[in-house]
Coordinates of N, CA and C in Angstrom, one line a residue:
W44 N -7.1 4.3 5.8 CA -7.7 4.9 4.6 C -6.5 5.3 3.7
G45 N -6.7 5.1 2.4 CA -5.6 5.4 1.5 C -6.0 6.4 0.4
V46 N -5.0 7.1 -0.1 CA -5.2 8.1 -1.2 C -4.1 8.0 -2.2
L47 N -4.5 8.0 -3.4 CA -3.5 7.9 -4.5 C -2.9 9.3 -4.8
L48 N -1.6 9.4 -5.0 CA -1.0 10.6 -5.4 C -0.3 10.4 -6.7
R49 N -0.7 11.2 -7.7 CA 0.0 11.2 -9.0 C -0.2 12.6 -9.6
P50 N 0.8 13.4 -9.6 CA 0.6 14.8 -10.0 C -0.1 15.0 -11.3
D51 N 0.2 14.2 -12.3 CA -0.4 14.5 -13.6 C -1.9 14.1 -13.7
R52 N -2.4 13.4 -12.7 CA -3.8 13.0 -12.7 C -4.6 13.6 -11.5
Q53 N -4.0 14.5 -10.8 CA -4.6 15.1 -9.6 C -6.0 15.7 -10.0
G54 N -7.0 15.3 -9.2 CA -8.3 15.8 -9.4 C -9.2 15.0 -10.3
Q55 N -8.6 13.9 -11.0 CA -9.3 13.0 -11.8 C -9.9 11.9 -10.9
P56 N -10.8 11.1 -11.4 CA -11.3 10.0 -10.6 C -10.2 9.1 -10.0
R57 N -10.3 8.8 -8.7 CA -9.4 8.0 -7.9 C -8.2 8.8 -7.5
Y58 N -8.0 10.0 -8.0 CA -6.8 10.9 -7.6 C -7.3 12.2 -7.0
A59 N -7.2 12.3 -5.7 CA -7.8 13.4 -5.0 C -7.2 14.8 -5.5
G60 N -8.0 15.8 -5.5 CA -7.6 17.1 -5.9 C -7.1 17.9 -4.6
P61 N -6.6 19.1 -4.8 CA -6.0 19.9 -3.7 C -6.9 20.1 -2.5
E62 N -8.2 20.4 -2.7 CA -9.1 20.6 -1.6 C -9.3 19.4 -0.8
V63 N -9.5 18.2 -1.5 CA -9.7 17.0 -0.7 C -8.4 16.6 0.0
L64 N -7.3 16.8 -0.6 CA -6.0 16.5 0.1 C -5.8 17.4 1.3
K65 N -6.2 18.6 1.2 CA -6.1 19.5 2.4 C -7.0 19.1 3.5
K66 N -8.2 18.6 3.2 CA -9.1 18.1 4.3 C -8.5 16.8 4.9
L67 N -8.0 15.9 4.0 CA -7.4 14.7 4.5 C -6.3 15.0 5.5
G68 N -5.4 16.0 5.1 CA -4.3 16.3 5.9 C -4.7 16.8 7.3
C69 N -5.8 17.6 7.3 CA -6.3 18.1 8.6 C -6.8 17.0 9.5
L70 N -7.5 16.0 8.9 CA -8.0 14.9 9.6 C -6.9 14.0 10.1
A71 N -5.9 13.8 9.3 CA -4.7 12.9 9.6 C -3.9 13.5 10.8
R72 N -3.9 14.9 10.8 CA -3.1 15.5 11.9 C -4.0 15.7 13.2
G73 N -5.3 15.3 13.1 CA -6.1 15.4 14.3 C -6.6 16.8 14.5
E74 N -6.7 17.7 13.5 CA -7.1 19.0 13.6 C -8.6 19.1 13.5
G75 N -9.2 20.1 14.1 CA -10.6 20.4 14.0 C -11.5 19.6 15.0
G76 N -10.8 19.0 16.0 CA -11.6 18.4 17.1 C -12.2 17.1 16.7
R77 N -11.7 16.4 15.7 CA -12.3 15.1 15.3 C -11.3 14.0 15.6
D78 N -11.7 12.8 15.5 CA -10.8 11.7 15.6 C -9.8 11.7 14.5
T79 N -8.6 11.3 14.9 CA -7.5 11.3 13.9 C -7.7 10.2 12.8
L80 N -7.5 10.6 11.6 CA -7.6 9.7 10.4 C -6.3 9.0 10.2
R81 N -6.4 7.7 10.2 CA -5.2 6.9 9.9 C -5.0 6.9 8.3
L82 N -4.0 7.6 7.8 CA -3.9 7.8 6.4 C -2.7 7.2 5.8
A83 N -2.9 6.5 4.7 CA -1.8 6.0 3.9 C -1.8 6.7 2.5
C84 N -0.7 7.1 2.0 CA -0.6 7.7 0.7 C 0.1 6.7 -0.2
H85 N -0.5 6.5 -1.4 CA 0.1 5.5 -2.4 C 0.6 6.3 -3.5
L86 N 1.9 6.3 -3.7 CA 2.6 7.2 -4.7 C 2.7 6.5 -6.1
C87 N 2.3 7.2 -7.1 CA 2.4 6.8 -8.5 C 3.1 7.9 -9.3
G88 N 3.5 7.6 -10.5 CA 4.0 8.6 -11.4 C 5.2 9.3 -10.9
D89 N 5.2 10.7 -11.0 CA 6.4 11.5 -10.6 C 6.7 11.4 -9.1
D90 N 5.7 11.3 -8.3 CA 5.9 11.2 -6.9 C 6.6 10.0 -6.5
C91 N 6.3 8.9 -7.1 CA 7.0 7.6 -6.9 C 8.4 7.7 -7.4
R92 N 8.6 8.3 -8.6 CA 9.9 8.4 -9.2 C 10.8 9.1 -8.2
R93 N 10.3 10.2 -7.6 CA 11.2 11.0 -6.7 C 11.6 10.2 -5.5
V94 N 10.7 9.3 -5.0 CA 11.2 8.5 -3.9 C 12.3 7.6 -4.2
I95 N 12.1 6.9 -5.4 CA 13.1 5.9 -5.7 C 14.4 6.6 -6.2
R96 N 14.4 7.9 -6.4 CA 15.6 8.6 -6.6 C 16.2 9.2 -5.4
G97 N 15.5 9.0 -4.2 CA 16.0 9.4 -3.0 C 15.7 10.9 -2.6
D98 N 14.6 11.4 -3.1 CA 14.2 12.8 -2.9 C 13.6 12.9 -1.5
V99 N 14.4 13.0 -0.5 CA 13.9 13.1 0.9 C 13.1 14.4 1.1
D100 N 13.5 15.5 0.5 CA 12.7 16.8 0.7 C 11.3 16.7 0.2
R101 N 11.1 16.0 -0.9 CA 9.8 15.9 -1.5 C 8.9 15.1 -0.5
V102 N 9.4 14.0 0.0 CA 8.6 13.2 0.9 C 8.3 13.9 2.2
R103 N 9.3 14.6 2.7 CA 9.0 15.5 3.9 C 8.0 16.5 3.7
H104 N 8.0 17.1 2.5 CA 6.9 18.1 2.1 C 5.6 17.4 2.1
L105 N 5.4 16.3 1.5 CA 4.2 15.6 1.5 C 3.7 15.2 2.9
H106 N 4.7 14.7 3.7 CA 4.3 14.3 5.0 C 3.8 15.5 5.9
G107 N 4.5 16.6 5.7 CA 4.0 17.8 6.4 C 2.6 18.3 6.0
L108 N 2.3 18.1 4.7 CA 1.1 18.5 4.1 C -0.1 17.5 4.5
L109 N 0.2 16.2 4.5 CA -0.8 15.2 4.7 C -0.8 14.5 6.0
G110 N 0.3 14.4 6.7 CA 0.4 13.8 8.0 C 0.1 12.3 7.9
F111 N 0.5 11.6 6.8 CA 0.3 10.2 6.7 C 1.2 9.4 7.6
G112 N 0.7 8.2 8.0 CA 1.5 7.3 8.7 C 2.2 6.2 7.9
R113 N 1.7 6.0 6.7 CA 2.2 5.0 5.8 C 2.3 5.6 4.4
L114 N 3.3 5.1 3.7 CA 3.6 5.5 2.3 C 3.9 4.4 1.4
Q115 N 3.0 4.1 0.4 CA 3.2 3.0 -0.5 C 3.9 3.4 -1.8
L116 N 4.8 2.7 -2.3 CA 5.5 2.9 -3.5 C 5.0 1.9 -4.6
N117 N 4.5 2.5 -5.7 CA 4.0 1.7 -6.8 C 4.8 1.9 -8.1
P118 N 6.1 1.4 -8.1 CA 6.9 1.6 -9.3 C 6.7 0.6 -10.4
T119 N 5.5 0.5 -10.9 CA 5.1 -0.5 -11.9 C 4.7 0.3 -13.2
K120 N 4.7 -0.4 -14.3 CA 4.3 0.2 -15.6 C 3.0 0.8 -15.6
A121 N 2.0 0.2 -14.9 CA 0.6 0.7 -14.8 C 0.6 2.1 -14.1
N122 N 1.6 2.4 -13.3 CA 1.6 3.6 -12.6 C 2.6 4.6 -13.0
D123 N 3.2 4.4 -14.2 CA 4.1 5.3 -14.9 C 5.2 5.8 -14.0
P124 N 6.1 4.9 -13.5 CA 7.2 5.3 -12.7 C 8.4 5.7 -13.4
G125 N 8.4 5.6 -14.8 CA 9.6 5.9 -15.6 C 10.6 4.8 -15.5
G126 N 11.7 4.9 -16.1 CA 12.7 3.8 -16.0 C 13.5 3.9 -14.7
W127 N 13.8 2.8 -14.1 CA 14.6 2.7 -12.9 C 15.4 1.5 -12.9
E128 N 16.5 1.5 -12.2 CA 17.4 0.4 -12.1 C 17.4 -0.1 -10.6
P129 N 17.3 -1.4 -10.4 CA 17.1 -1.9 -9.0 C 18.1 -1.4 -8.0
A130 N 19.4 -1.4 -8.3 CA 20.4 -1.0 -7.3 C 20.3 0.5 -6.9
A131 N 20.1 1.3 -7.9 CA 20.0 2.8 -7.6 C 18.6 3.0 -6.9
A132 N 17.6 2.4 -7.4 CA 16.3 2.5 -6.7 C 16.3 2.1 -5.3
A133 N 17.0 1.0 -5.0 CA 17.1 0.5 -3.6 C 17.8 1.5 -2.7
E134 N 18.8 2.1 -3.3 CA 19.6 3.2 -2.5 C 18.7 4.4 -2.2
G135 N 17.9 4.8 -3.2 CA 16.9 5.9 -3.0 C 15.9 5.6 -2.0
V136 N 15.3 4.4 -2.0 CA 14.3 4.0 -1.1 C 14.9 4.0 0.3
R137 N 16.0 3.4 0.5 CA 16.7 3.3 1.8 C 16.9 4.7 2.4
A138 N 17.4 5.6 1.5 CA 17.6 7.0 2.0 C 16.4 7.7 2.5
V139 N 15.3 7.5 1.8 CA 14.0 8.2 2.2 C 13.4 7.5 3.4
A140 N 13.4 6.2 3.4 CA 12.9 5.5 4.6 C 13.7 5.7 5.9
T141 N 15.0 5.8 5.7 CA 15.8 6.1 6.9 C 15.6 7.5 7.4
A142 N 15.3 8.4 6.5 CA 15.1 9.8 6.9 C 13.8 10.1 7.6
L143 N 12.8 9.2 7.4 CA 11.5 9.3 8.0 C 11.1 8.1 8.7
P144 N 11.8 7.8 9.9 CA 11.6 6.5 10.6 C 10.2 6.4 11.2
E145 N 9.5 7.5 11.3 CA 8.1 7.5 11.9 C 7.1 7.0 10.9
V146 N 7.5 6.9 9.6 CA 6.6 6.5 8.5 C 6.9 5.1 8.1
E147 N 5.8 4.3 7.9 CA 6.0 2.9 7.4 C 5.9 3.0 5.9
F148 N 7.0 2.5 5.3 CA 7.1 2.5 3.8 C 6.7 1.1 3.3
I149 N 5.9 1.1 2.3 CA 5.3 -0.1 1.7 C 5.8 -0.2 0.2
L150 N 6.4 -1.3 -0.1 CA 6.8 -1.6 -1.5 C 5.7 -2.6 -2.1
Q151 N 5.1 -2.1 -3.2 CA 4.2 -3.1 -3.9 C 5.1 -4.1 -4.5
L152 N 4.8 -5.4 -4.2 CA 5.7 -6.5 -4.6 C 5.0 -7.4 -5.6
N153 N 5.6 -7.5 -6.8 CA 5.1 -8.4 -7.9 C 6.3 -8.7 -8.8
E154 N 6.0 -9.2 -9.9 CA 7.1 -9.6 -10.9 C 7.9 -8.4 -11.3
E155 N 7.3 -7.2 -11.4 CA 7.9 -6.0 -11.9 C 8.9 -5.4 -10.8
T156 N 8.6 -5.7 -9.6 CA 9.4 -5.1 -8.5 C 10.2 -6.1 -7.7
Q157 N 10.2 -7.3 -8.2 CA 11.0 -8.4 -7.5 C 12.4 -8.1 -7.3
A158 N 13.0 -7.5 -8.4 CA 14.5 -7.2 -8.3 C 14.8 -6.1 -7.3
L159 N 13.9 -5.2 -7.2 CA 14.0 -4.1 -6.2 C 13.9 -4.7 -4.8
F160 N 12.9 -5.6 -4.6 CA 12.7 -6.3 -3.3 C 14.0 -7.0 -2.9
E161 N 14.6 -7.7 -3.9 CA 15.8 -8.5 -3.6 C 16.9 -7.6 -3.1
R162 N 17.1 -6.4 -3.8 CA 18.1 -5.5 -3.4 C 17.9 -4.9 -2.0
L163 N 16.6 -4.7 -1.7 CA 16.3 -4.1 -0.4 C 16.4 -5.1 0.8
F164 N 15.9 -6.3 0.6 CA 15.7 -7.2 1.7 C 16.8 -8.4 1.7
H165 N 17.5 -8.6 0.6 CA 18.4 -9.7 0.6 C 19.8 -9.3 0.3
D166 N 20.2 -8.1 0.7 CA 21.6 -7.6 0.5 C 22.2 -7.8 1.9
P167 N 23.1 -8.8 2.1 CA 23.7 -9.0 3.4 C 24.6 -7.8 3.9
S168 N 25.0 -7.0 3.0 CA 25.9 -5.9 3.4 C 25.1 -4.6 3.8
C169 N 23.8 -4.7 3.5 CA 23.0 -3.5 3.8 C 21.5 -3.9 4.1
P170 N 21.2 -4.2 5.4 CA 19.9 -4.6 5.8 C 18.8 -3.6 5.4
A171 N 17.6 -4.1 5.2 CA 16.5 -3.2 4.8 C 16.1 -2.3 6.0
P172 N 15.7 -1.1 5.8 CA 15.2 -0.3 6.9 C 14.1 -1.0 7.7
T173 N 14.1 -0.8 9.0 CA 13.1 -1.5 9.8 C 11.6 -1.1 9.6
N174 N 11.5 0.1 9.0 CA 10.2 0.6 8.7 C 9.7 0.4 7.2
L175 N 10.3 -0.6 6.6 CA 10.0 -1.0 5.2 C 9.3 -2.4 5.2
V176 N 8.1 -2.4 4.6 CA 7.3 -3.6 4.5 C 6.9 -3.8 3.1
V177 N 6.1 -4.9 2.8 CA 5.7 -5.1 1.4 C 4.2 -5.4 1.3
L178 N 3.6 -5.1 0.1 CA 2.2 -5.4 -0.2 C 2.3 -6.4 -1.4
L179 N 1.8 -7.6 -1.2 CA 1.9 -8.6 -2.3 C 0.7 -8.4 -3.2
D180 N 1.0 -7.9 -4.4 CA -0.1 -7.6 -5.4 C 0.4 -8.0 -6.8
A181 N 0.0 -9.2 -7.2 CA 0.5 -9.8 -8.5 C -0.1 -9.0 -9.6
S182 N -1.3 -8.3 -9.4 CA -1.9 -7.6 -10.5 C -1.4 -6.2 -10.8
C183 N -0.4 -5.8 -10.0 CA 0.3 -4.5 -10.1 C -0.7 -3.4 -9.9
G184 N -1.7 -3.5 -9.0 CA -2.6 -2.5 -8.8 C -3.8 -2.5 -9.6
L185 N -4.0 -3.5 -10.5 CA -5.2 -3.5 -11.4 C -6.4 -4.2 -10.9
G186 N -6.4 -4.6 -9.6 CA -7.6 -5.1 -8.9 C -8.0 -6.5 -9.4
K187 N -7.1 -7.4 -9.7 CA -7.4 -8.7 -10.2 C -7.0 -9.8 -9.1
V188 N -7.9 -10.7 -8.9 CA -7.6 -11.8 -7.9 C -6.5 -12.7 -8.6
P189 N -5.5 -13.0 -7.9 CA -4.4 -13.9 -8.5 C -4.9 -15.3 -8.6
D190 N -4.3 -16.1 -9.5 CA -4.6 -17.5 -9.5 C -4.3 -18.2 -8.2
A191 N -3.2 -17.8 -7.6 CA -2.8 -18.3 -6.3 C -2.1 -17.1 -5.6
W192 N -2.3 -17.0 -4.3 CA -1.7 -15.9 -3.5 C -0.2 -16.3 -3.2
A193 N 0.6 -15.3 -3.4 CA 2.1 -15.6 -3.1 C 2.3 -15.8 -1.6
R194 N 3.3 -16.6 -1.3 CA 3.6 -16.8 0.1 C 4.3 -15.6 0.7
P195 N 4.0 -15.2 1.9 CA 4.7 -14.0 2.5 C 6.2 -14.2 2.6
P196 N 7.0 -13.2 2.3 CA 8.4 -13.3 2.5 C 8.8 -13.5 3.9
E197 N 9.7 -14.4 4.2 CA 10.0 -14.7 5.6 C 10.6 -13.5 6.3
G198 N 10.0 -13.3 7.5 CA 10.5 -12.2 8.4 C 10.2 -10.8 7.9
V199 N 9.3 -10.7 7.0 CA 8.9 -9.3 6.5 C 7.4 -9.1 6.7
R200 N 7.0 -8.0 7.3 CA 5.6 -7.7 7.5 C 5.0 -7.5 6.1
C201 N 3.8 -8.0 5.9 CA 3.3 -7.9 4.6 C 1.7 -7.8 4.6
G202 N 1.2 -7.3 3.4 CA -0.2 -7.2 3.2 C -0.5 -7.9 1.8
F203 N -1.8 -8.0 1.5 CA -2.2 -8.7 0.3 C -3.3 -7.8 -0.4
A204 N -3.2 -7.7 -1.7 CA -4.1 -6.9 -2.5 C -4.4 -7.7 -3.8
G205 N -5.5 -7.4 -4.4 CA -5.9 -8.0 -5.7 C -7.3 -8.5 -5.8
G206 N -8.2 -7.7 -6.3 CA -9.6 -8.1 -6.5 C -10.4 -8.3 -5.3
L207 N -10.0 -7.7 -4.2 CA -10.8 -7.9 -2.9 C -11.9 -6.9 -2.8
G208 N -13.0 -7.4 -2.3 CA -14.2 -6.6 -2.1 C -15.3 -7.4 -1.4
P209 N -16.5 -6.9 -1.2 CA -17.5 -7.6 -0.4 C -17.9 -8.9 -1.0
D210 N -17.7 -9.1 -2.4 CA -18.2 -10.3 -3.0 C -17.1 -11.4 -3.0
T211 N -15.9 -11.0 -2.7 CA -14.7 -12.0 -2.7 C -14.0 -12.1 -1.4
V212 N -14.1 -11.2 -0.5 CA -13.2 -11.1 0.6 C -13.1 -12.4 1.5
L213 N -14.2 -13.0 1.8 CA -14.2 -14.1 2.7 C -13.5 -15.3 2.1
A214 N -13.8 -15.6 0.8 CA -13.1 -16.8 0.1 C -11.6 -16.5 0.0
Q215 N -11.3 -15.2 -0.3 CA -9.9 -14.9 -0.5 C -9.1 -14.8 0.8
L216 N -9.8 -14.5 1.9 CA -9.1 -14.6 3.2 C -8.7 -16.0 3.5
D217 N -9.6 -16.9 3.2 CA -9.2 -18.3 3.4 C -8.0 -18.7 2.5
A218 N -8.0 -18.2 1.3 CA -6.8 -18.5 0.4 C -5.5 -17.8 0.9
I219 N -5.7 -16.6 1.4 CA -4.5 -15.9 1.9 C -4.0 -16.6 3.2
A220 N -4.9 -17.0 4.0 CA -4.5 -17.8 5.3 C -3.7 -19.1 4.9
A221 N -4.2 -19.7 3.8 CA -3.5 -21.0 3.4 C -2.1 -20.6 2.9
A222 N -2.0 -19.5 2.1 CA -0.7 -19.1 1.6 C 0.3 -18.8 2.8
C223 N -0.2 -18.2 3.8 CA 0.6 -17.9 5.0 C 1.0 -19.2 5.7
K224 N 0.1 -20.1 5.8 CA 0.4 -21.3 6.5 C 1.4 -22.1 5.7
D225 N 1.3 -22.1 4.4 CA 2.2 -22.9 3.5 C 3.6 -22.3 3.5
S226 N 3.7 -21.1 3.9 CA 5.1 -20.5 3.9 C 6.0 -21.0 4.9
G227 N 5.5 -21.9 5.8 CA 6.4 -22.6 6.7 C 6.2 -22.2 8.1
S228 N 6.7 -22.9 9.0 CA 6.6 -22.6 10.5 C 7.9 -22.2 11.0
S229 N 8.4 -21.0 10.8 CA 9.7 -20.6 11.2 C 9.7 -19.8 12.5
G230 N 8.6 -20.0 13.3 CA 8.6 -19.4 14.6 C 8.5 -17.9 14.5
S231 N 9.4 -17.2 15.2 CA 9.4 -15.8 15.3 C 9.6 -15.1 14.0
D232 N 10.1 -15.7 13.0 CA 10.3 -15.1 11.7 C 9.0 -14.9 10.9
M233 N 8.0 -15.6 11.3 CA 6.7 -15.5 10.6 C 6.0 -14.3 11.1
P234 N 5.4 -13.5 10.1 CA 4.6 -12.3 10.5 C 3.4 -12.7 11.4
Q235 N 3.2 -12.0 12.5 CA 2.1 -12.3 13.4 C 0.7 -11.9 12.8
S236 N 0.7 -11.0 11.9 CA -0.6 -10.6 11.3 C -0.2 -10.0 9.9
V237 N -1.3 -9.9 9.1 CA -1.2 -9.3 7.7 C -2.3 -8.3 7.6
W238 N -2.2 -7.4 6.6 CA -3.3 -6.6 6.3 C -3.8 -6.8 4.8
I239 N -5.0 -6.4 4.5 CA -5.5 -6.5 3.2 C -5.8 -5.1 2.7
D240 N -5.7 -4.9 1.3 CA -5.8 -3.6 0.7 C -6.8 -3.8 -0.4
M241 N -7.7 -2.8 -0.6 CA -8.6 -2.9 -1.7 C -9.0 -1.5 -2.2
E242 N -9.3 -1.4 -3.5 CA -9.7 -0.2 -4.1 C -10.8 -0.4 -5.1
S243 N -10.6 -1.1 -6.2 CA -11.6 -1.3 -7.2 C -12.8 -2.0 -6.6
G244 N -12.6 -2.9 -5.7 CA -13.7 -3.7 -5.1 C -14.6 -2.9 -4.2
I245 N -14.2 -1.7 -3.8 CA -15.1 -0.9 -2.9 C -15.4 0.4 -3.6
R246 N -15.5 0.3 -4.9 CA -16.0 1.5 -5.7 C -17.3 1.0 -6.5
S247 N -18.1 2.0 -6.9 CA -19.3 1.7 -7.7 C -19.4 2.6 -8.9
Q248 N -20.1 2.1 -9.9 CA -20.4 2.9 -11.1 C -21.8 3.6 -11.0
E249 N -21.8 4.9 -11.0 CA -23.1 5.6 -10.9 C -23.3 6.4 -12.2
S250 N -24.5 6.4 -12.8 CA -24.7 7.0 -14.1 C -24.4 8.5 -14.1
D251 N -24.7 9.2 -13.0 CA -24.5 10.6 -12.9 C -23.2 11.0 -12.3
R252 N -22.5 10.1 -11.6 CA -21.3 10.5 -11.0 C -20.1 9.7 -11.4
G253 N -20.3 8.6 -12.2 CA -19.2 7.8 -12.6 C -18.6 6.9 -11.6
D254 N -17.3 6.6 -11.6 CA -16.7 5.7 -10.7 C -16.4 6.4 -9.4
I255 N -17.1 5.9 -8.3 CA -17.0 6.6 -7.0 C -16.6 5.6 -5.9
F256 N -16.0 6.1 -4.9 CA -15.7 5.4 -3.6 C -17.0 5.2 -2.9
D257 N -17.3 3.9 -2.5 CA -18.6 3.5 -2.0 C -18.5 3.0 -0.6
L258 N -18.9 3.9 0.4 CA -18.8 3.6 1.8 C -19.7 2.4 2.1
E259 N -20.7 2.2 1.4 CA -21.6 1.0 1.7 C -20.9 -0.3 1.5
R260 N -20.1 -0.3 0.4 CA -19.3 -1.5 0.1 C -18.2 -1.7 1.2
V261 N -17.7 -0.6 1.7 CA -16.7 -0.7 2.7 C -17.3 -1.3 4.0
R262 N -18.5 -0.8 4.3 CA -19.2 -1.3 5.5 C -19.5 -2.8 5.4
K263 N -19.8 -3.2 4.2 CA -20.1 -4.7 4.0 C -18.8 -5.5 4.2
V264 N -17.7 -5.0 3.7 CA -16.4 -5.7 4.0 C -16.1 -5.8 5.4
V265 N -16.3 -4.7 6.1 CA -16.0 -4.6 7.6 C -16.9 -5.6 8.3
K266 N -18.2 -5.6 8.0 CA -19.1 -6.5 8.7 C -18.8 -8.0 8.4
L267 N -18.4 -8.3 7.2 CA -18.0 -9.7 6.8 C -16.8 -10.1 7.6
I268 N -15.8 -9.3 7.7 CA -14.6 -9.6 8.3 C -14.8 -9.8 9.8
R269 N -15.5 -8.8 10.4 CA -15.8 -8.9 11.9 C -16.5 -10.2 12.2
G270 N -17.3 -10.7 11.4 CA -18.0 -12.0 11.7 C -17.3 -13.2 11.2
S271 N -16.1 -13.1 10.6 CA -15.4 -14.2 10.0 C -14.5 -15.0 11.0
G272 N -14.1 -14.4 12.1 CA -13.2 -15.0 13.0 C -11.7 -14.8 12.7
F273 N -11.4 -14.0 11.7 CA -10.1 -13.8 11.3 C -9.4 -12.8 12.2
L274 N -10.2 -11.8 12.8 CA -9.6 -10.8 13.6 C -9.2 -11.3 14.9
K275 N -8.1 -10.8 15.5 CA -7.6 -11.2 16.8 C -7.7 -10.0 17.7
G276 N -8.0 -10.3 19.0 CA -8.0 -9.2 20.0 C -9.3 -8.3 19.9

């Protein structure tokens, strides 16, 4: 389960307010006698800026508050990350990811972040942190299916996002599988599994409540995938 964090929009649709965040944190920490919630926080705006500037204290504070296991960085124009330079941003991301090895850090990868990806994963003098992975999202978080899915970077664990939901997921899983297959057969360097990410496709418009997270659409996606044969184990 994922939650968007952007301080200037907190409490607006898609951006949880303080009370919801408090409840999510309790669930993620396994408090209250319930099953532990597997939580990912997706950082936008100032929170994302602070990570790419290497603000370890800010991320530790958020981790203590919310207990997330994964943290996604969305440093794209749609998410107002401010100006950043790839070399300095890579240094900041490395510092934060290294300081919190128990957290999996996710870089949203697209044309806007390609230079940052190159600095993080293709610098022979400074290998990427082992807890850093990527989400392939050509639409930069805008929920649009790409004309063609990008091939997974070799040797990097990755996920896919863009226009996925109950109406599209099965056809797009076939296309994603083809992209993974086309990336080559490099043996142990190929990721053993991928994940998919969706937001817009599992929301509904209601006249009295506006744009809301729709658990029924989530259930439809789960049912479709469970019957698809894509899951292993």
